[in-house]
Coordinates of C-alpha atoms in Angstrom, one line a residue:
Chain A
M815 CA -38.2 -12.6 -174.4
V816 CA -37.6 -10.6 -177.6
N817 CA -39.9 -11.8 -180.3
D818 CA -39.7 -10.1 -183.7
S819 CA -43.2 -11.3 -184.7
A820 CA -44.8 -9.7 -181.6
K821 CA -47.7 -7.4 -182.3
I822 CA -47.1 -5.5 -179.1
R823 CA -43.8 -5.6 -177.2
V824 CA -43.6 -3.9 -173.8
E825 CA -40.3 -3.6 -172.0
N826 CA -39.5 -2.5 -168.5
L827 CA -42.7 -0.4 -168.3
K828 CA -43.1 1.8 -165.3
A829 CA -45.9 4.2 -164.5
W830 CA -46.6 6.8 -161.8
Y831 CA -49.5 8.8 -160.6
G832 CA -47.8 11.7 -158.9
Q833 CA -45.2 10.2 -156.6
R834 CA -46.8 6.8 -156.5
E835 CA -45.4 4.2 -158.7
V836 CA -48.2 1.8 -159.8
V837 CA -46.5 -0.3 -162.4
H838 CA -43.0 -1.4 -161.5
G839 CA -41.2 -2.3 -164.7
I840 CA -43.0 -5.1 -166.5
S841 CA -42.1 -6.7 -169.9
F842 CA -44.2 -8.9 -172.1
D843 CA -45.1 -9.7 -175.7
V844 CA -48.5 -10.0 -177.3
H845 CA -48.6 -12.2 -180.5
P846 CA -50.6 -11.3 -183.5
N847 CA -54.2 -12.7 -183.6
E848 CA -54.1 -14.1 -180.1
I849 CA -56.2 -13.4 -177.1
F850 CA -53.8 -12.4 -174.4
G851 CA -55.3 -12.5 -170.9
I852 CA -54.3 -10.2 -168.0
I853 CA -55.5 -11.2 -164.5
G854 CA -54.8 -9.8 -161.1
P855 CA -56.7 -8.3 -158.1
A856 CA -57.6 -4.7 -157.8
Q857 CA -54.8 -2.1 -157.7
S858 CA -52.5 -4.4 -159.7
G859 CA -52.0 -1.9 -162.5
K860 CA -54.0 -3.6 -165.2
T861 CA -56.0 -0.5 -166.3
T862 CA -53.0 1.7 -166.1
L863 CA -51.1 -0.8 -168.3
L864 CA -53.9 -0.6 -170.9
K865 CA -53.8 3.2 -170.8
T866 CA -50.1 3.2 -171.6
L867 CA -50.8 0.9 -174.6
N868 CA -53.1 3.4 -176.3
R869 CA -51.4 6.5 -175.0
T870 CA -54.3 7.8 -173.0
L871 CA -52.5 7.8 -169.7
E872 CA -51.4 11.3 -170.5
F873 CA -55.0 12.5 -170.0
T874 CA -54.7 11.8 -166.3
S875 CA -53.0 14.8 -164.8
G876 CA -49.9 14.0 -162.7
S877 CA -49.2 10.7 -164.5
R878 CA -46.1 9.7 -166.3
M879 CA -44.6 6.6 -167.7
Q880 CA -41.2 5.2 -168.6
G881 CA -40.2 2.2 -170.7
L882 CA -40.7 0.9 -174.2
V883 CA -44.0 0.1 -175.9
E884 CA -43.8 -1.1 -179.4
M885 CA -46.4 -2.0 -182.0
D886 CA -45.2 -3.9 -185.1
G887 CA -41.7 -3.0 -184.1
Q888 CA -42.4 0.8 -183.9
D889 CA -41.9 2.7 -180.6
V890 CA -45.5 4.0 -180.1
Y891 CA -44.2 6.9 -177.9
N892 CA -42.3 8.2 -180.9
I893 CA -45.3 8.3 -183.2
K894 CA -46.2 11.8 -184.2
D895 CA -49.8 11.2 -185.2
V896 CA -51.1 10.2 -181.7
Y897 CA -54.8 10.3 -182.8
G898 CA -54.0 8.0 -185.7
Y899 CA -52.2 5.7 -183.3
R900 CA -55.1 5.5 -180.8
R901 CA -57.4 4.5 -183.6
R902 CA -55.2 1.4 -184.1
V903 CA -56.0 0.3 -180.5
G904 CA -59.7 -0.3 -179.6
M905 CA -60.5 0.2 -175.9
V906 CA -63.5 -1.1 -174.0
A907 CA -64.0 0.2 -170.5
P908 CA -65.2 -1.8 -167.5
L909 CA -68.6 0.0 -167.3
P910 CA -70.6 0.4 -170.4
V911 CA -70.5 3.9 -171.8
G912 CA -73.2 4.8 -174.2
L913 CA -72.4 8.2 -175.4
P914 CA -75.5 10.5 -175.2
L915 CA -75.9 10.3 -179.0
S916 CA -78.1 8.1 -181.1
I917 CA -77.0 4.5 -181.6
Y918 CA -76.0 5.2 -185.1
D919 CA -74.0 8.3 -184.1
N920 CA -72.3 6.4 -181.3
V921 CA -70.7 4.1 -183.8
A922 CA -70.3 6.8 -186.5
F923 CA -68.8 9.4 -184.2
A924 CA -65.1 8.3 -184.4
P925 CA -65.1 7.6 -188.2
R926 CA -66.7 11.1 -188.7
S927 CA -64.2 12.7 -186.5
F928 CA -61.4 11.6 -188.8
G929 CA -63.1 12.7 -191.9
L930 CA -65.4 10.0 -193.2
K931 CA -68.4 11.8 -194.5
D932 CA -69.9 9.6 -197.2
K933 CA -73.3 8.4 -196.0
D934 CA -73.3 5.0 -197.7
T935 CA -69.8 4.1 -196.4
L936 CA -70.9 5.2 -192.9
D937 CA -74.1 3.2 -193.1
E938 CA -72.1 0.1 -194.1
L939 CA -69.5 0.6 -191.4
V940 CA -72.1 1.1 -188.7
Q941 CA -73.9 -2.0 -189.7
K942 CA -70.7 -4.1 -189.9
C943 CA -69.6 -3.0 -186.4
L944 CA -72.9 -3.6 -184.8
E945 CA -73.1 -7.0 -186.4
Q946 CA -69.6 -7.8 -185.2
A947 CA -70.6 -6.8 -181.7
A948 CA -73.7 -9.0 -181.9
L949 CA -76.0 -6.0 -181.4
W950 CA -77.3 -5.4 -184.9
D951 CA -80.4 -7.6 -184.7
E952 CA -81.6 -5.9 -181.5
V953 CA -81.2 -2.3 -182.6
K954 CA -81.5 -2.2 -186.4
D955 CA -85.0 -0.8 -186.2
R956 CA -84.2 2.0 -183.8
L957 CA -80.8 3.3 -184.8
D958 CA -81.8 6.9 -184.1
S959 CA -82.8 6.3 -180.5
L960 CA -80.4 7.2 -177.7
G961 CA -77.5 4.9 -177.0
T962 CA -77.7 5.7 -173.3
K963 CA -81.3 4.3 -173.2
L964 CA -80.1 0.7 -174.0
S965 CA -79.8 -1.9 -171.3
G966 CA -76.4 -2.4 -169.6
G967 CA -75.5 -5.4 -171.7
Q968 CA -76.6 -3.8 -174.9
Q969 CA -74.6 -0.7 -174.0
Q970 CA -71.5 -2.7 -173.5
R971 CA -71.9 -4.3 -176.9
L972 CA -72.4 -0.8 -178.3
T973 CA -69.1 0.2 -176.6
I974 CA -67.5 -2.7 -178.4
A975 CA -69.1 -1.7 -181.7
R976 CA -67.7 1.7 -181.1
A977 CA -64.3 0.4 -180.4
L978 CA -64.5 -1.5 -183.7
S979 CA -65.7 1.5 -185.6
H980 CA -62.2 2.8 -186.1
Q981 CA -61.0 -0.6 -187.4
P982 CA -58.3 -1.3 -184.7
E983 CA -55.6 -3.8 -185.0
V984 CA -55.6 -4.4 -181.3
L985 CA -58.7 -4.6 -179.1
C986 CA -58.2 -4.1 -175.4
L987 CA -61.1 -5.1 -173.1
D988 CA -60.9 -3.9 -169.5
E989 CA -63.1 -6.2 -167.3
F990 CA -65.9 -5.8 -169.9
S991 CA -68.2 -8.2 -168.1
I992 CA -68.4 -6.8 -164.6
A993 CA -71.6 -4.9 -165.3
I994 CA -73.4 -7.4 -167.5
D995 CA -75.3 -10.6 -167.1
P996 CA -73.7 -14.1 -167.8
V997 CA -75.8 -14.7 -171.0
T998 CA -74.6 -11.5 -172.6
T999 CA -71.1 -12.2 -171.4
M1000 CA -71.1 -15.5 -173.2
K1001 CA -72.5 -13.8 -176.3
I1002 CA -69.6 -11.3 -176.2
E1003 CA -67.1 -14.1 -175.6
D1004 CA -68.3 -15.8 -178.8
V1005 CA -67.8 -12.4 -180.6
L1006 CA -64.3 -12.2 -179.3
M1007 CA -63.4 -15.7 -180.5
E1008 CA -64.5 -14.5 -184.0
L1009 CA -62.8 -11.2 -183.9
R1010 CA -59.5 -12.9 -183.0
E1011 CA -59.3 -13.9 -186.7
S1012 CA -58.9 -10.3 -187.7
M1013 CA -57.2 -8.6 -184.8
T1014 CA -55.2 -9.1 -181.6
I1015 CA -57.1 -9.0 -178.4
I1016 CA -55.9 -8.1 -174.9
L1017 CA -58.4 -9.2 -172.3
V1018 CA -58.1 -7.8 -168.8
T1019 CA -60.5 -9.8 -166.6
N1020 CA -61.4 -10.5 -163.0
L1021 CA -63.1 -13.7 -163.9
I1022 CA -60.4 -16.3 -163.8
Q1023 CA -62.5 -18.8 -165.7
Q1024 CA -63.1 -16.2 -168.4
A1025 CA -59.3 -16.0 -169.0
R1026 CA -59.2 -19.7 -169.1
R1027 CA -62.0 -20.0 -171.6
L1028 CA -60.6 -17.3 -174.0
A1029 CA -56.9 -16.7 -173.6
K1030 CA -54.2 -18.8 -174.9
R1031 CA -51.6 -17.0 -172.9
T1032 CA -52.1 -15.2 -169.6
M1033 CA -50.2 -12.7 -167.5
F1034 CA -50.7 -12.4 -163.8
L1035 CA -50.1 -9.0 -162.2
L1036 CA -50.0 -8.2 -158.5
N1037 CA -49.4 -4.8 -157.1
G1038 CA -47.9 -3.5 -160.3
D1039 CA -45.5 -6.4 -160.6
L1040 CA -45.5 -9.1 -163.2
V1041 CA -45.7 -12.3 -161.3
E1042 CA -46.0 -14.8 -164.1
E1043 CA -46.7 -14.9 -167.8
G1044 CA -47.3 -18.1 -169.8
D1045 CA -49.6 -20.7 -171.2
T1046 CA -53.1 -20.3 -169.7
E1047 CA -53.9 -23.9 -169.3
K1048 CA -50.6 -24.6 -167.5
M1049 CA -51.2 -21.6 -165.2
F1050 CA -54.7 -22.7 -164.3
S1051 CA -54.1 -26.3 -163.8
G1052 CA -52.2 -25.7 -160.6
D1053 CA -49.0 -26.0 -162.4
A1054 CA -47.9 -22.4 -162.3
A1055 CA -44.3 -21.6 -161.7
N1056 CA -45.0 -19.1 -158.9
P1057 CA -46.9 -20.3 -155.9
K1058 CA -48.7 -16.9 -155.7
T1059 CA -50.3 -17.6 -159.1
N1060 CA -51.6 -21.0 -157.9
E1061 CA -53.0 -19.3 -154.8
F1062 CA -54.7 -16.6 -156.9
V1063 CA -56.3 -18.9 -159.5
S1064 CA -57.5 -21.3 -156.8
G1065 CA -59.2 -18.4 -155.0
A1066 CA -57.0 -18.2 -151.9
F1067 CA -56.8 -14.4 -152.3
G1068 CA -57.8 -11.6 -154.7
Chain B
M1107 CA -93.3 -6.5 -120.7
N1108 CA -95.9 -8.4 -122.6
N1109 CA -96.7 -8.0 -126.3
S1110 CA -99.6 -5.6 -125.9
Q1111 CA -97.5 -3.2 -123.9
K1112 CA -94.7 -3.2 -126.5
F1113 CA -96.6 -1.0 -128.9
T1114 CA -98.6 1.3 -126.7
A1115 CA -97.5 4.9 -126.5
T1116 CA -95.4 5.6 -123.5
S1117 CA -95.0 9.1 -122.2
F1118 CA -91.6 9.2 -123.9
T1119 CA -93.0 8.4 -127.3
R1120 CA -95.8 10.8 -126.8
S1121 CA -93.5 13.7 -126.0
K1122 CA -91.4 12.7 -129.0
E1123 CA -94.4 12.9 -131.3
T1124 CA -95.4 16.3 -129.9
R1125 CA -91.9 17.6 -130.5
E1126 CA -92.0 16.2 -134.0
K1127 CA -95.2 18.0 -134.7
W1128 CA -94.0 21.4 -133.3
V1129 CA -90.8 21.3 -135.2
R1130 CA -92.7 20.6 -138.4
Y1131 CA -95.1 23.5 -137.8
L1132 CA -92.2 25.8 -137.0
M1133 CA -90.4 24.9 -140.2
F1134 CA -93.6 25.4 -142.2
V1135 CA -94.2 28.8 -140.7
V1136 CA -90.6 29.9 -141.3
T1137 CA -91.0 28.8 -144.9
L1138 CA -94.2 30.9 -145.2
L1139 CA -92.4 33.9 -143.7
M1140 CA -89.8 33.6 -146.4
A1141 CA -92.3 33.9 -149.2
L1142 CA -94.1 36.8 -147.4
P1143 CA -91.6 39.6 -148.2
V1144 CA -91.7 38.7 -151.9
I1145 CA -95.5 38.8 -152.0
L1146 CA -95.6 42.1 -150.0
L1147 CA -92.9 43.7 -152.1
I1148 CA -94.5 42.9 -155.4
S1149 CA -98.0 43.8 -154.3
Y1150 CA -96.9 47.1 -152.7
L1151 CA -94.9 48.0 -155.9
V1152 CA -97.7 47.1 -158.2
H1153 CA -100.3 49.0 -156.0
K1154 CA -98.2 52.1 -156.0
A1155 CA -97.5 51.9 -159.7
L1156 CA -101.0 51.4 -160.8
P1157 CA -101.6 55.0 -162.0
V1158 CA -98.9 54.8 -164.5
L1159 CA -98.8 51.1 -165.5
S1160 CA -99.7 50.7 -169.1
L1161 CA -97.9 49.5 -172.3
E1162 CA -97.5 53.2 -173.2
F1163 CA -95.5 53.7 -170.0
I1164 CA -92.9 51.3 -171.4
T1165 CA -92.9 52.6 -175.0
D1166 CA -93.2 56.4 -174.5
I1167 CA -90.5 58.9 -173.9
P1168 CA -90.5 61.0 -170.7
R1169 CA -92.4 64.3 -170.9
N1170 CA -92.9 67.5 -169.0
Q1171 CA -89.5 67.4 -167.3
M1172 CA -90.0 63.7 -166.6
S1173 CA -93.2 64.2 -164.6
A1174 CA -95.2 62.4 -167.2
G1175 CA -94.9 60.1 -170.2
G1176 CA -93.0 56.8 -170.2
I1177 CA -89.5 55.3 -169.6
W1178 CA -88.7 53.9 -173.0
P1179 CA -85.2 55.5 -173.2
A1180 CA -84.3 53.8 -169.9
V1181 CA -85.7 50.5 -171.1
L1182 CA -83.7 50.8 -174.3
G1183 CA -80.6 51.7 -172.3
T1184 CA -80.9 48.6 -170.2
I1185 CA -81.4 46.5 -173.4
Y1186 CA -78.2 48.1 -174.8
L1187 CA -76.3 47.3 -171.5
V1188 CA -77.5 43.7 -171.4
A1189 CA -76.8 43.0 -175.0
L1190 CA -73.4 44.6 -175.1
S1191 CA -72.1 43.2 -171.9
L1192 CA -73.5 39.8 -173.0
M1193 CA -71.6 40.0 -176.3
V1194 CA -68.4 40.4 -174.4
A1195 CA -68.9 38.4 -171.2
A1196 CA -70.6 35.3 -172.8
P1197 CA -68.0 34.3 -175.3
V1198 CA -65.0 35.2 -173.1
G1199 CA -66.6 33.6 -170.1
V1200 CA -67.7 30.4 -171.8
M1201 CA -64.3 30.0 -173.5
A1202 CA -62.4 30.5 -170.3
G1203 CA -64.7 28.1 -168.6
V1204 CA -64.1 25.5 -171.3
Y1205 CA -60.4 26.0 -171.0
L1206 CA -60.3 25.8 -167.3
N1207 CA -62.5 22.7 -167.1
E1208 CA -61.3 20.8 -170.2
Y1209 CA -57.8 21.7 -170.9
A1210 CA -56.1 23.3 -167.9
K1211 CA -53.7 21.1 -166.0
D1212 CA -53.9 21.3 -162.2
N1213 CA -50.9 23.5 -161.6
W1214 CA -50.1 26.7 -159.7
F1215 CA -51.0 28.8 -162.7
T1216 CA -54.5 27.3 -163.0
R1217 CA -55.0 27.6 -159.3
L1218 CA -54.0 31.3 -159.5
I1219 CA -56.6 31.9 -162.2
N1220 CA -59.2 30.0 -160.3
L1221 CA -58.5 32.2 -157.2
A1222 CA -58.7 35.3 -159.4
V1223 CA -62.1 34.2 -160.8
I1224 CA -63.5 33.5 -157.3
N1225 CA -62.2 36.8 -156.0
L1226 CA -63.5 38.7 -159.0
A1227 CA -66.9 37.3 -158.2
G1228 CA -66.7 38.6 -154.7
V1229 CA -65.6 42.2 -155.5
P1230 CA -68.3 44.7 -154.6
S1231 CA -70.0 46.3 -157.6
I1232 CA -69.0 49.8 -156.6
V1233 CA -65.4 48.7 -156.8
H1234 CA -66.0 47.4 -160.2
A1235 CA -67.5 50.8 -161.0
L1236 CA -64.3 52.5 -160.0
F1237 CA -62.3 50.0 -162.0
G1238 CA -64.5 50.7 -165.0
L1239 CA -64.1 54.4 -164.5
G1240 CA -60.3 54.1 -164.5
A1241 CA -59.9 51.4 -167.2
F1242 CA -62.6 52.1 -169.7
V1243 CA -63.7 55.7 -169.2
L1244 CA -60.4 57.3 -168.6
F1245 CA -57.5 55.0 -169.6
A1246 CA -59.1 53.6 -172.8
G1247 CA -60.6 57.0 -173.5
L1248 CA -64.1 55.7 -174.1
G1249 CA -65.6 58.5 -171.9
E1250 CA -68.8 58.1 -169.9
S1251 CA -70.7 56.0 -172.4
V1252 CA -72.8 52.9 -173.1
I1253 CA -69.8 51.0 -174.2
A1254 CA -67.7 51.8 -171.1
A1255 CA -70.6 50.9 -168.8
S1256 CA -71.3 47.7 -170.7
L1257 CA -67.6 46.7 -170.5
T1258 CA -67.7 47.3 -166.8
L1259 CA -70.7 45.1 -166.4
A1260 CA -69.1 42.5 -168.6
V1261 CA -66.0 42.4 -166.3
M1262 CA -68.3 42.2 -163.3
T1263 CA -70.4 39.3 -164.6
M1264 CA -67.7 37.3 -166.3
P1265 CA -66.7 35.2 -163.2
V1266 CA -70.4 34.1 -162.9
V1267 CA -70.4 32.9 -166.5
I1268 CA -67.0 31.1 -166.0
T1269 CA -68.2 29.4 -162.8
S1270 CA -71.5 28.3 -164.2
T1271 CA -69.9 27.1 -167.4
R1272 CA -67.4 25.0 -165.4
E1273 CA -70.2 23.5 -163.4
A1274 CA -72.2 22.7 -166.5
L1275 CA -69.2 21.0 -168.1
S1276 CA -68.2 19.0 -165.0
A1277 CA -71.7 17.6 -164.8
V1278 CA -70.9 15.7 -168.0
P1279 CA -69.4 12.4 -166.9
M1280 CA -65.7 11.9 -167.4
S1281 CA -66.3 8.5 -168.9
F1282 CA -67.9 10.1 -172.0
R1283 CA -64.7 12.0 -172.6
E1284 CA -62.5 9.0 -172.0
A1285 CA -64.6 6.9 -174.4
S1286 CA -64.2 9.5 -177.0
W1287 CA -60.4 10.0 -176.5
N1288 CA -59.9 6.2 -176.6
M1289 CA -61.2 6.3 -180.2
G1290 CA -58.5 8.7 -181.3
V1291 CA -60.9 11.7 -181.3
S1292 CA -59.2 14.9 -180.3
R1293 CA -60.0 17.0 -177.3
W1294 CA -61.7 19.7 -179.3
Q1295 CA -63.8 17.2 -181.3
T1296 CA -64.8 15.6 -178.1
I1297 CA -65.8 18.9 -176.6
R1298 CA -67.8 19.8 -179.7
G1299 CA -69.4 16.4 -180.3
V1300 CA -70.1 15.1 -176.8
V1301 CA -69.4 17.6 -174.0
L1302 CA -70.9 20.9 -175.3
P1303 CA -74.2 19.4 -176.7
N1304 CA -74.8 18.0 -173.3
S1305 CA -74.0 21.0 -171.2
V1306 CA -75.3 23.8 -173.4
S1307 CA -78.5 24.3 -171.5
G1308 CA -76.5 24.5 -168.2
I1309 CA -74.2 27.0 -169.8
L1310 CA -77.2 29.1 -171.1
T1311 CA -78.8 29.0 -167.6
G1312 CA -75.6 30.7 -166.2
V1313 CA -75.5 33.2 -169.1
I1314 CA -79.1 34.2 -168.6
L1315 CA -78.7 34.6 -164.8
E1316 CA -75.8 36.9 -165.7
V1317 CA -78.0 38.9 -167.9
S1318 CA -80.6 39.4 -165.2
R1319 CA -77.9 40.5 -162.9
A1320 CA -76.5 43.0 -165.4
A1321 CA -80.0 44.4 -166.0
G1322 CA -80.4 45.2 -162.3
E1323 CA -77.0 46.6 -161.4
T1324 CA -76.8 50.3 -160.6
A1325 CA -73.4 51.1 -159.1
P1326 CA -71.2 50.0 -162.0
I1327 CA -73.1 52.2 -164.5
M1328 CA -73.7 55.3 -162.5
I1329 CA -70.2 56.6 -162.7
T1330 CA -69.4 55.1 -166.1
G1331 CA -72.0 56.6 -168.3
A1332 CA -75.6 56.4 -167.0
T1333 CA -77.4 59.7 -166.9
A1334 CA -80.7 60.7 -165.3
S1335 CA -82.3 62.6 -168.1
L1336 CA -81.8 63.0 -171.7
T1337 CA -84.2 65.2 -173.7
F1338 CA -86.0 63.5 -176.6
R1339 CA -88.2 65.2 -179.1
Q1340 CA -91.7 64.1 -179.7
G1341 CA -91.8 61.4 -182.4
E1342 CA -88.0 61.1 -182.5
T1343 CA -86.6 57.5 -182.6
V1344 CA -84.7 56.8 -179.5
Y1345 CA -81.3 55.3 -179.9
Y1346 CA -77.8 55.6 -178.4
L1347 CA -74.5 55.8 -180.0
L1348 CA -71.9 53.6 -178.3
G1349 CA -69.9 56.6 -177.2
E1350 CA -72.9 58.4 -175.8
K1351 CA -74.3 58.7 -172.3
F1352 CA -77.5 56.8 -171.8
M1353 CA -80.4 56.2 -169.5
A1354 CA -81.1 52.8 -167.8
L1355 CA -83.9 51.4 -165.7
S1356 CA -81.9 50.9 -162.5
Y1357 CA -80.3 54.3 -162.6
H1358 CA -83.6 55.9 -163.5
L1359 CA -85.1 54.4 -160.4
Y1360 CA -82.2 55.5 -158.3
Y1361 CA -82.4 59.0 -159.6
F1362 CA -86.2 59.3 -159.3
S1363 CA -86.3 58.1 -155.7
T1364 CA -83.4 60.2 -154.4
Q1365 CA -82.9 63.3 -156.5
W1366 CA -85.9 64.1 -158.6
T1367 CA -88.4 66.8 -157.5
P1368 CA -91.5 67.7 -159.5
P1369 CA -91.1 70.9 -161.5
R1370 CA -92.9 73.9 -160.0
L1371 CA -94.1 75.3 -163.3
L1372 CA -94.9 73.4 -166.6
L1373 CA -95.4 74.8 -170.1
D1374 CA -98.9 74.3 -171.2
E1375 CA -98.8 73.4 -174.8
G1376 CA -102.3 74.7 -175.6
T1377 CA -101.8 78.3 -174.3
G1378 CA -98.1 78.6 -174.2
E1379 CA -98.2 79.7 -170.5
M1380 CA -96.3 78.4 -167.6
L1381 CA -98.7 76.9 -165.2
P1382 CA -98.3 75.1 -161.8
M1383 CA -98.7 71.3 -161.8
T1384 CA -102.1 70.1 -160.9
Q1385 CA -102.5 67.7 -157.9
A1386 CA -103.4 64.8 -160.3
A1387 CA -100.2 65.4 -162.3
I1388 CA -98.1 65.4 -159.1
E1389 CA -99.7 62.1 -158.0
H1390 CA -99.0 60.7 -161.5
A1391 CA -95.4 61.8 -161.3
E1392 CA -94.9 60.2 -157.9
A1393 CA -96.0 56.9 -159.3
I1394 CA -93.3 56.9 -162.0
P1395 CA -90.5 55.4 -159.8
Y1396 CA -92.8 52.6 -158.7
G1397 CA -93.7 51.9 -162.3
T1398 CA -90.0 51.9 -163.2
A1399 CA -89.4 49.4 -160.4
V1400 CA -92.1 47.2 -161.6
V1401 CA -90.7 47.2 -165.1
L1402 CA -87.2 46.5 -163.9
L1403 CA -88.5 43.7 -161.7
G1404 CA -90.4 42.3 -164.6
V1405 CA -87.3 42.3 -166.8
V1406 CA -85.3 40.5 -164.1
L1407 CA -88.1 38.0 -163.4
L1408 CA -88.5 37.3 -167.1
F1409 CA -84.8 36.4 -167.4
N1410 CA -84.9 34.3 -164.3
S1411 CA -87.9 32.4 -165.4
L1412 CA -86.2 31.8 -168.7
S1413 CA -83.3 30.2 -166.8
I1414 CA -85.7 28.2 -164.8
A1415 CA -87.2 26.9 -168.0
F1416 CA -83.8 25.9 -169.2
R1417 CA -83.0 24.1 -166.0
Y1418 CA -86.3 22.3 -166.3
Y1419 CA -85.5 21.3 -169.9
L1420 CA -82.1 20.1 -168.7
R1421 CA -83.7 17.9 -166.1
T1422 CA -86.3 16.4 -168.3
H1423 CA -84.1 15.9 -171.4
R1424 CA -81.1 14.4 -169.7
K1425 CA -79.6 11.9 -172.1
W1426 CA -77.9 9.7 -169.6

């Protein structure tokens, strides 16, 4: 499984909340500039897995992890500048979170926090991120109104714009579409296809068809175990190696 | 049972309606009764205080062995107490609240501190007074003074500030913090940029309630520095040094209603003779404690309504 060109390499990753082990030693690679799908029912460890990737699991009290997470061949748990590292990984949560700041400040918050003060550069960055998230046209005339007053779908795109604001190399989306309508979902999916040119995308999704539309390779997690990882098309055409995968994608459980 | 019978009132539904009505009336009357003591209290106090109530009563110094004049030194003492105890309790309390809510891990040490905070809030104020006497007046050598009394009040009110700060902070959704952390923003930057701006009115509400409590407390100050009467000369600017004894509204009220007796003879400034008090002067003197109570109540209500205004602002300007 060792792949030197991997953007992210995870080996034998385990994670605990208190005494409860929720991820039981999984290993996988994510290639540069691909969309990597992660599917699985609730409680399968998907969100925890993402949290270990950007080192935010440590914010949950009582949690710990074990195993290797590498980005560009570097052990991320040995990186001293943890804030700098988190900036390299963009994270989009399942429910849209508009910070109670203006739309502009929502996007400019992270760049400002690591020292970007120049007004013109900020303006440019905010516009670029909002454009990339397909939100610019809808909000360009009211950048100073509250981000929390946007509709759910707009807030989710604002969340994506915010995740792009720190110019990440990897973008993780955690079930980004559960709170938004199908039209907006399709809009964001188009955005993702474009973003793939410039970054690596990890897409956790409950919509099996979404993984099929977007991801080249997909990983199926079940109760914290890696059931199967491989070519999406193969996995979804009823040709999966593990019968459980076939059952899940055909809707027999989950 | 045919259709017309289905919706006619049976004796059962009738009795149910009657009970419903009675219960509602009962609740209404009880609610009214609750408001009654407040109305009675305030109108009784104001009625009794009418002979002395004026702006001068607040701004004048006591005269004629406190049987006339105003209560300005006491008002000023209360302002000193509130301001000084606030200067200590607010920053310490808010910082402790921020630490406990934002940084502290859930371990035995944090739980111990929480337990201490809760218990500190439940300690009777007279016990705080004894603590203040031991710690500030005697051990720290501050003597019976404004500063010792203020510190005692600060210790007493700190748990309230800590608790209300924590409540205000935990009202800010966790998802805001996570969103911010995910972007490589540090905890402190998150607190400063997202958490505090959205909890500051809640925190202020707690701080103001603390102030109104500090203004009204008597026990903690009476053995740590408050005194019943200080003599001020006509036209002299009233101020206290931090190490001096002081007058305060609550203690003034306590002293007047329990220990003060009108002087038998007063110096008549015109003739220089000692003359007995007139009946009118005695009546005026007897109204002074009521006037003091009205002023104290006014101060407390003023602070409370400020905190209500903040809460209202908080509700109407919620950003999420």
